[in-house]
Coordinates of C-alpha atoms in Angstrom, one line a residue:
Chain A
X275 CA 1.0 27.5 -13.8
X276 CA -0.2 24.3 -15.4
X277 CA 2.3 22.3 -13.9
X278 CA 0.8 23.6 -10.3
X279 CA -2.7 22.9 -11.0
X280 CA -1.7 19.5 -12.3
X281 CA 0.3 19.0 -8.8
X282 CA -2.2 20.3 -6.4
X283 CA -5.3 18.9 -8.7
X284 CA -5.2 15.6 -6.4
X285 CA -5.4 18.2 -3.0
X286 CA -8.5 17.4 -0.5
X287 CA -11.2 19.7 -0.6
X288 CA -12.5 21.7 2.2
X289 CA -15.0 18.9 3.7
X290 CA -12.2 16.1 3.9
X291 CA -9.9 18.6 5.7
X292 CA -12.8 19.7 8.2
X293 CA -13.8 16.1 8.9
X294 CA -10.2 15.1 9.9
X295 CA -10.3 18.1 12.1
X296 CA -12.8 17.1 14.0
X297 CA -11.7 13.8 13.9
X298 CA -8.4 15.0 15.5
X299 CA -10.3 17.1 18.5
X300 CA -12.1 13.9 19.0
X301 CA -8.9 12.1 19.8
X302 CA -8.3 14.2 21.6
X303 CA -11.2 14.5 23.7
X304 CA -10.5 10.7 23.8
X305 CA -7.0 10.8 25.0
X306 CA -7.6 13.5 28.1
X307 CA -11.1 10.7 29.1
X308 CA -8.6 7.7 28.7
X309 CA -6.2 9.9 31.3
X310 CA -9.1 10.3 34.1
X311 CA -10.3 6.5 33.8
X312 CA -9.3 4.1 36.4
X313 CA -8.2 1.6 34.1
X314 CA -5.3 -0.7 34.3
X315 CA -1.8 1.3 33.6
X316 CA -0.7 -0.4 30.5
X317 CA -3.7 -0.2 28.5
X318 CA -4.1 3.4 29.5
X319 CA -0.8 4.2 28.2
X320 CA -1.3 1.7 25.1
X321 CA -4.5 3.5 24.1
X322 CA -3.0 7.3 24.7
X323 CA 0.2 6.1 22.5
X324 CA -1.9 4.8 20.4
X325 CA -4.0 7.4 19.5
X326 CA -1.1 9.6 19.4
X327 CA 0.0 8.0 16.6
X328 CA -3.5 8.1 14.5
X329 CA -3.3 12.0 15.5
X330 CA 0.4 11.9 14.0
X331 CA -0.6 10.1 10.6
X332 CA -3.3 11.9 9.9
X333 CA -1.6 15.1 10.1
X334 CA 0.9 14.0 7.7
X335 CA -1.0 12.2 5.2
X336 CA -3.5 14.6 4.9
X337 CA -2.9 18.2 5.9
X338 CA 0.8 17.5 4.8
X339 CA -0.2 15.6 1.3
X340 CA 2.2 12.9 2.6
X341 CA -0.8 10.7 0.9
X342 CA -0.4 12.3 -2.4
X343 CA 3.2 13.5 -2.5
X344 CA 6.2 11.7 -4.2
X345 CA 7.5 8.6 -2.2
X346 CA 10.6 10.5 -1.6
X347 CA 9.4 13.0 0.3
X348 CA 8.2 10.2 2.5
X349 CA 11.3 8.9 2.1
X350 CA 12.7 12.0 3.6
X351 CA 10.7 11.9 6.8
X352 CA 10.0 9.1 7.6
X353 CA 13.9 7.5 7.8
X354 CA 15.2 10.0 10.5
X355 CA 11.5 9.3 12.2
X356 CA 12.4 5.7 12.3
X357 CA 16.1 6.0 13.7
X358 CA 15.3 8.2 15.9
X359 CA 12.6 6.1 17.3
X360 CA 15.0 3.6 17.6
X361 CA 17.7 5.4 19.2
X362 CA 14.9 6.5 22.1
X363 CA 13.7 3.1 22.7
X364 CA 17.3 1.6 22.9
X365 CA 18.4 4.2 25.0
X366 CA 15.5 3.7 27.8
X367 CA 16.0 0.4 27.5
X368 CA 19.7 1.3 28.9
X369 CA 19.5 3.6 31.3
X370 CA 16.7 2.3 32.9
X371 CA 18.3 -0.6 33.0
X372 CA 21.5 1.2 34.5
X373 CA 19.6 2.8 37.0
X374 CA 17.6 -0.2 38.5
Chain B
X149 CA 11.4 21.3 3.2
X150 CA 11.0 17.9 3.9
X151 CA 14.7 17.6 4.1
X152 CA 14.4 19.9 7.1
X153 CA 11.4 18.5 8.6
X154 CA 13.7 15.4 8.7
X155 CA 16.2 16.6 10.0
X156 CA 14.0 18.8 12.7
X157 CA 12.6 15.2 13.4
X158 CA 16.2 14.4 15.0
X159 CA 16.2 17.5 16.6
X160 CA 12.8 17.2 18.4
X161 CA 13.7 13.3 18.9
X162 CA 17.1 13.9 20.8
X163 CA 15.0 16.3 23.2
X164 CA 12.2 14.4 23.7
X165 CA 14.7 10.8 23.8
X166 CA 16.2 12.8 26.6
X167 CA 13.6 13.8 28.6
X168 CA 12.2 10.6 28.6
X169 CA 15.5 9.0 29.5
X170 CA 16.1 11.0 32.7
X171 CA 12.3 11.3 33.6
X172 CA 12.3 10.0 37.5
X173 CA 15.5 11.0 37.9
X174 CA 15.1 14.3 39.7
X175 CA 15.9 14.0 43.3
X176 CA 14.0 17.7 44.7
X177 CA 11.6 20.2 43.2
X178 CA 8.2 20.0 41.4
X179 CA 8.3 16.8 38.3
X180 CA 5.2 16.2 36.1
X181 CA 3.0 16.4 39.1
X182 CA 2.9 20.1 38.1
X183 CA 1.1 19.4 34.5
X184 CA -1.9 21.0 34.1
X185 CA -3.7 18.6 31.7
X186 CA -7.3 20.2 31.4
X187 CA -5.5 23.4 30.4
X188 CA -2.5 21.8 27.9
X189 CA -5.8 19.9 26.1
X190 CA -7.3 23.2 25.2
X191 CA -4.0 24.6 23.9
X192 CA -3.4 21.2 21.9
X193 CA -7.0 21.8 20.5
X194 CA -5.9 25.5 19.3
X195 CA -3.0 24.2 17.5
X196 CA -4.7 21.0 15.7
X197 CA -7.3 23.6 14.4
X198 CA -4.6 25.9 13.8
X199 CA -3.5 23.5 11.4
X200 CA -7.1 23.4 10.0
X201 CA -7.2 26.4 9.3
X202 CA -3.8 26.5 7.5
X203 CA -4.7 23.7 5.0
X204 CA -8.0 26.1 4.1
X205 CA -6.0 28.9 3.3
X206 CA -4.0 26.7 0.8
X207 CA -7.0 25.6 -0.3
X208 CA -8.4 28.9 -0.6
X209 CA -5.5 30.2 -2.6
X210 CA -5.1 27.2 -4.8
X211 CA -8.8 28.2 -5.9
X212 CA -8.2 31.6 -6.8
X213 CA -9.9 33.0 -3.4
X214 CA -7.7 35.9 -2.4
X215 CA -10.1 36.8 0.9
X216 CA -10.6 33.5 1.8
X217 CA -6.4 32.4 1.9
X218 CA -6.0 35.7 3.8
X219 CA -8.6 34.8 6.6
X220 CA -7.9 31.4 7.1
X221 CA -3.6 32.6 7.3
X222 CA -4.6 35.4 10.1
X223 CA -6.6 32.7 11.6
X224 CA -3.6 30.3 11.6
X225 CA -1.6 32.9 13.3
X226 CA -3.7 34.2 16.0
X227 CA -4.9 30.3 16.9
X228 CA -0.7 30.1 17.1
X229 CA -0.1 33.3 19.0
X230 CA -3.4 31.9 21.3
X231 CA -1.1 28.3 21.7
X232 CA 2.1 30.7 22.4
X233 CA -0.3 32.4 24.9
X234 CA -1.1 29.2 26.5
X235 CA 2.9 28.3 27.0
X236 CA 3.3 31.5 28.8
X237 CA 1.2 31.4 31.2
X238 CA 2.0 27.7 32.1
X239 CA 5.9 28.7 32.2
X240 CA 4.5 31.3 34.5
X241 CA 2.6 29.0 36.6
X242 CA 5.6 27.0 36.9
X243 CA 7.9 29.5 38.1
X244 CA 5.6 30.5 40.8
X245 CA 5.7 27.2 41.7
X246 CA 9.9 26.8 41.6
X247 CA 10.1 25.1 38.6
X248 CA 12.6 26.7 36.3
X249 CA 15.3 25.1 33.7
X250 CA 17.6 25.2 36.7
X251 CA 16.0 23.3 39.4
X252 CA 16.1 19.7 38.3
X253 CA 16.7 17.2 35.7
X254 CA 12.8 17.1 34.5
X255 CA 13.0 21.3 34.7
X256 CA 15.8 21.0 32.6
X257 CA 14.0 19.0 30.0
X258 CA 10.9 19.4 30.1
X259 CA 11.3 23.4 29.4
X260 CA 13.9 23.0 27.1
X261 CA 12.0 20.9 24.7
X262 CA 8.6 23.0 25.0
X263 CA 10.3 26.1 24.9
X264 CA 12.1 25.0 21.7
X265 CA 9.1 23.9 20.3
X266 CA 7.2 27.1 21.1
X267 CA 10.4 29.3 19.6
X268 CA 9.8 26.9 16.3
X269 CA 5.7 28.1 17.0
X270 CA 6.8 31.6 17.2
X271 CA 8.8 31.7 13.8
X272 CA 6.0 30.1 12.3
X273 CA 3.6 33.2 13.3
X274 CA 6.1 35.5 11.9
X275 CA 6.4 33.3 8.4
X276 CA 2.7 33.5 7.7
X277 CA 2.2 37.4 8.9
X278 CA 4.6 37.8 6.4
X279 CA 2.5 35.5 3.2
X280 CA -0.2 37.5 5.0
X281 CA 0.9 40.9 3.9
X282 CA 2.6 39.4 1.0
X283 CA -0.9 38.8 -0.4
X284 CA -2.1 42.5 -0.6
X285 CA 1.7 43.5 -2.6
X286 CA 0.7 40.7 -5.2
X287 CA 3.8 38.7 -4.2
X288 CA 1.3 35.7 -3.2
X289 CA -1.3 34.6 -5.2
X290 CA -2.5 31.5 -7.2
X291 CA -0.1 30.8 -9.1
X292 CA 2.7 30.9 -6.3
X293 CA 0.9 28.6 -4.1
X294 CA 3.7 26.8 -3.3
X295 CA 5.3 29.2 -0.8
X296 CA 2.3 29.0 1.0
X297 CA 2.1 25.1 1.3
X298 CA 5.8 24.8 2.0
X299 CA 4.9 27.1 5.0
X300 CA 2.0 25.1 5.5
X301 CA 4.6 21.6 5.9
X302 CA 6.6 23.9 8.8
X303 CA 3.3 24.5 10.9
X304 CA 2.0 21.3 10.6
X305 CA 5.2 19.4 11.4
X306 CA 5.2 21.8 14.9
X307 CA 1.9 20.7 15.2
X308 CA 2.8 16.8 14.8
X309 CA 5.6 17.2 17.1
X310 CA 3.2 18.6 20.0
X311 CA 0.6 16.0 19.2
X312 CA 4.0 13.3 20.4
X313 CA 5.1 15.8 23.2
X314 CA 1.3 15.8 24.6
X315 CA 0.8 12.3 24.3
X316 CA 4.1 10.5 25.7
X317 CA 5.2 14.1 27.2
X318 CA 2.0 15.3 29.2
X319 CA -0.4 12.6 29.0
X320 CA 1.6 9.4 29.7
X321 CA 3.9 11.2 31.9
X322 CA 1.8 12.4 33.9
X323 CA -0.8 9.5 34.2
X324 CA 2.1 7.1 34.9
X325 CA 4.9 9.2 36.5
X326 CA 8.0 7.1 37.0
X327 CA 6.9 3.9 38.0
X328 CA 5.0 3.2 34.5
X329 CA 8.0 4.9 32.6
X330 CA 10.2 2.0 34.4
X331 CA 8.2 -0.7 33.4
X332 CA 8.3 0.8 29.8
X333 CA 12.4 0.8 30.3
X334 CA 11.9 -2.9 31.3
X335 CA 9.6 -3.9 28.5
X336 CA 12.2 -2.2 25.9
X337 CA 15.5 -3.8 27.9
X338 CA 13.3 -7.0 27.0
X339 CA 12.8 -6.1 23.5
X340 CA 16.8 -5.5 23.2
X341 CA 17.5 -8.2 24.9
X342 CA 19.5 -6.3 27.9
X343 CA 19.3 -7.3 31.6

């Protein structure tokens, strides 16, 4: 029981998770505005990857107490996250390379 | 848990990978023309404050508040069973519109890696009815706290992997349809050094 309360004591309280909430919608208000804008392609697509990955890190660190967790856990998710990033970029790279 | 939220991650990844890698490649039928963005925001709103919702029920329960952990996990669920709702009638709209897993390449993909994703969505509405329930028989409480927050890692980890499928998925897709996806291809074949 102690051991729990010692584990959890370093938990966000209510406030921090509501802020990042709201934070999140407003990324995502932000993402569906960048979509209707008649702005050039890439920085369209830069900005909506982009803020994809804030959404993404924000979510882990914080609701998932990535942040506060042992580095292994990290560790654990973030390796596969990182070959399989890799393994998608190469293999666009090659088929649409192929198909061109 | 995290061990399987990594190895999810290469599940979700292979699906995604592959949708991505034979996006423009669909020779007839409805591709991601058919997204309804306005509509797939207000679902991915549901299920970021579905996740809200979920960290105040840990929160609740790691304080000792029995009512408050029990409201905030019902909420979880029904904003879930709201997202689930969302996916249906989308699926539906797409069928009416010939879009099935059988009629193309994108169909193919694109439906199997949602309707994956909303199967993972589904089991997660069952998983907290259950710490739901499992609250009134004393079998949750504060000093078990960590059954909740391991469910808690599943339905946020869902919820991370629709914030990737509704950015690169919907939102990128959509805005750039193939021609921006092959300049993408070309920018990576740069990076590796192919063509």
């Amino acid at each position: 029981m102690a051991h729990i309360a010692e584990s959890h004591a370093n938990h966000p309280g209510p406030r921090l998770y509501i802020t990042i909430a709201l934070i999140l919608g407003a990324l995502t208000g932000i993402e569906v505005a960048a979509f209707f804008l008649e702005m050039s392609s890439w920085i369209v697509v830069w900005i909506l990857l982009l803020l994809s990955l804030a959404k993404f890190l924000m979510v882990v660190f914080f609701f998932m107490h990535l942040r506060m967790d042992d580095n292994r856990f990290a560790l654990l998710f973030f390796a596969p996250m990182i070959v399989m990033v890799s393994i998608a970029v190469a293999l666009l790279a090659l088929f649409q390379n192929i198909t061109r | 848990m995290w061990a399987f939220l990594g190895s999810d991650v290469l599940f979700f990844g292979t699906l995604i990978a592959t949708h991505l890698v034979y996006r423009g490649q669909s020779v007839s039928g409805p591709t991601e023309n058919i997204l309804d963005i306005p509509i797939t925001s207000i679902s991915t709103f549901v299920l970021l404050m579905s996740s809200l919702a979920m960290v105040l029920a840990l929160s609740g329960l790691q304080r000792g508040k029995m009512g408050e952990a029990r409201f905030w996990l019902a909420a979880t669920a029904l904003l879930g069973s709201v997202f689930i709702g969302f996916q249906m009638y989308e699926f539906a709209e797409f069928a009416n519109e010939g879009l099935t897993p059988r009629t193309n390449l994108f169909g193919s993909t694109f439906l199997i890696m949602t309707g994956f994703h909303g199967t993972h969505v589904a089991i997660g509405i069952l998983w907290l009815w259950s710490l739901f329930f499992a609250t009134f028989n004393g079998k949750i409480h504060q000093g078990n706290s960590l059954e909740v927050e391991i469910a808690g890692l599943y339905w946020h980890f869902v919820d991370i992997v629709w914030i990737v499928i509704f950015g690169v998925v919907y939102l990128v897709g959509a805005y750039g349809a193939e021609e921006h996806v092959e300049e993408a291809g070309h920018a990576a074949a740069a990076i590796f050094g192919i063509g």
